[in-house]
Coordinates of C-alpha atoms in Angstrom, one line a residue:
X200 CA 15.4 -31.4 1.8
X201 CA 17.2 -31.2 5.0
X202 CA 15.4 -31.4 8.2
X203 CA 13.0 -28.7 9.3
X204 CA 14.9 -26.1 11.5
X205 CA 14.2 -24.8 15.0
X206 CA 11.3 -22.1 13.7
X207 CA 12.1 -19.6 17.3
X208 CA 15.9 -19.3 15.8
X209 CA 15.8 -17.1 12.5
X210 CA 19.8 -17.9 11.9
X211 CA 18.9 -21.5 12.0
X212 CA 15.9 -21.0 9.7
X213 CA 18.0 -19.1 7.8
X214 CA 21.3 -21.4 7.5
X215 CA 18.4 -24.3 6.7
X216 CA 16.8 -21.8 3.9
X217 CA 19.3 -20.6 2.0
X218 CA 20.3 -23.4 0.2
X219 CA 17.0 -24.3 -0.8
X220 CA 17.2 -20.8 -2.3
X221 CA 19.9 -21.2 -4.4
X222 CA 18.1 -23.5 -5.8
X223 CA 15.1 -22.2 -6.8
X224 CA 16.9 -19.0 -8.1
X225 CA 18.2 -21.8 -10.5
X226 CA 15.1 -23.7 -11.5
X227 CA 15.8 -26.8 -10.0
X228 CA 13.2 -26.9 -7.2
X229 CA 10.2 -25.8 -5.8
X230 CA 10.7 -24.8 -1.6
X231 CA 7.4 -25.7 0.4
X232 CA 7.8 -24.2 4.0
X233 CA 4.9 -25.3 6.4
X234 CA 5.0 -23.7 9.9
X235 CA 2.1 -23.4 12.7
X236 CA -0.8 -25.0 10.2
X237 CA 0.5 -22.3 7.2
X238 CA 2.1 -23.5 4.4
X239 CA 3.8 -21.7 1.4
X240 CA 5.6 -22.7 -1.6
X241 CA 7.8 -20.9 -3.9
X242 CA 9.3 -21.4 -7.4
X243 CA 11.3 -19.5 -9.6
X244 CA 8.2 -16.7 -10.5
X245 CA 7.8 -15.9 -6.5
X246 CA 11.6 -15.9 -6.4
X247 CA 11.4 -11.8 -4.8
X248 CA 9.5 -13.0 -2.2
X249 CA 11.7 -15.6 -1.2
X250 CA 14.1 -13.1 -1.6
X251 CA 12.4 -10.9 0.7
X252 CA 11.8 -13.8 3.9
X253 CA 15.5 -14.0 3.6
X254 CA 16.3 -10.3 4.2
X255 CA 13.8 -10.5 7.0
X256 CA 15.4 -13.7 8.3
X257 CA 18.7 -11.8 8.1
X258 CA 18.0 -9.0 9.7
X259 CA 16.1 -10.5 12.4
X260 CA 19.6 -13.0 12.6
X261 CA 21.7 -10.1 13.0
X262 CA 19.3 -8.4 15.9
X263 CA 19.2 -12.1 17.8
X264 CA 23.0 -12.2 17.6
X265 CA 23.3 -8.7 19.0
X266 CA 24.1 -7.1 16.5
X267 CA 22.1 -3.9 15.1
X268 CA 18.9 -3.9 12.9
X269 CA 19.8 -2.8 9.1
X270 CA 18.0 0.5 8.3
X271 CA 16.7 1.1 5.1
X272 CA 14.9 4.1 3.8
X273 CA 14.2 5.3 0.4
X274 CA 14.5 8.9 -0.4
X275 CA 12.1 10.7 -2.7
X276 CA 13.9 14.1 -4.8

């Protein structure tokens, strides 16, 4: 696994994490992330939440790089 990344920077947490997604998604590994005394491993059945520190990490990326912060809403008819 490649180094750890700068933790303040969510692009370089996210550059570092995404491979380590890829694979997981394909069952090769399992991707422990320890940071400030918390540690947290996912595998292929916590795959969503991985998914989901991703499109956090992406969005906060795109708000440190000054660009806008992705709205989502879901709409109930």
């Amino acid at each position: 696994m490649a180094t750890d990344p700068d933790w303040t920077d969510p692009c370089a947490v996210l550059t570092w994490l995404r491979p380590q997604y890829y694979k997981v998604a394909a069952g090769v590994s399992t991707v422990s992330v320890s940071h400030d005394g918390v540690s947290v491993s996912y595998n292929q059945a916590s795959l969503d939440k991985l998914a989901a520190l991703m499109r956090r990490l992406e969005s906060d990326c795109a708000v440190a790089s000054g660009g806008a912060r992705k709205r989502r809403a879901i709409v109930a008819g």
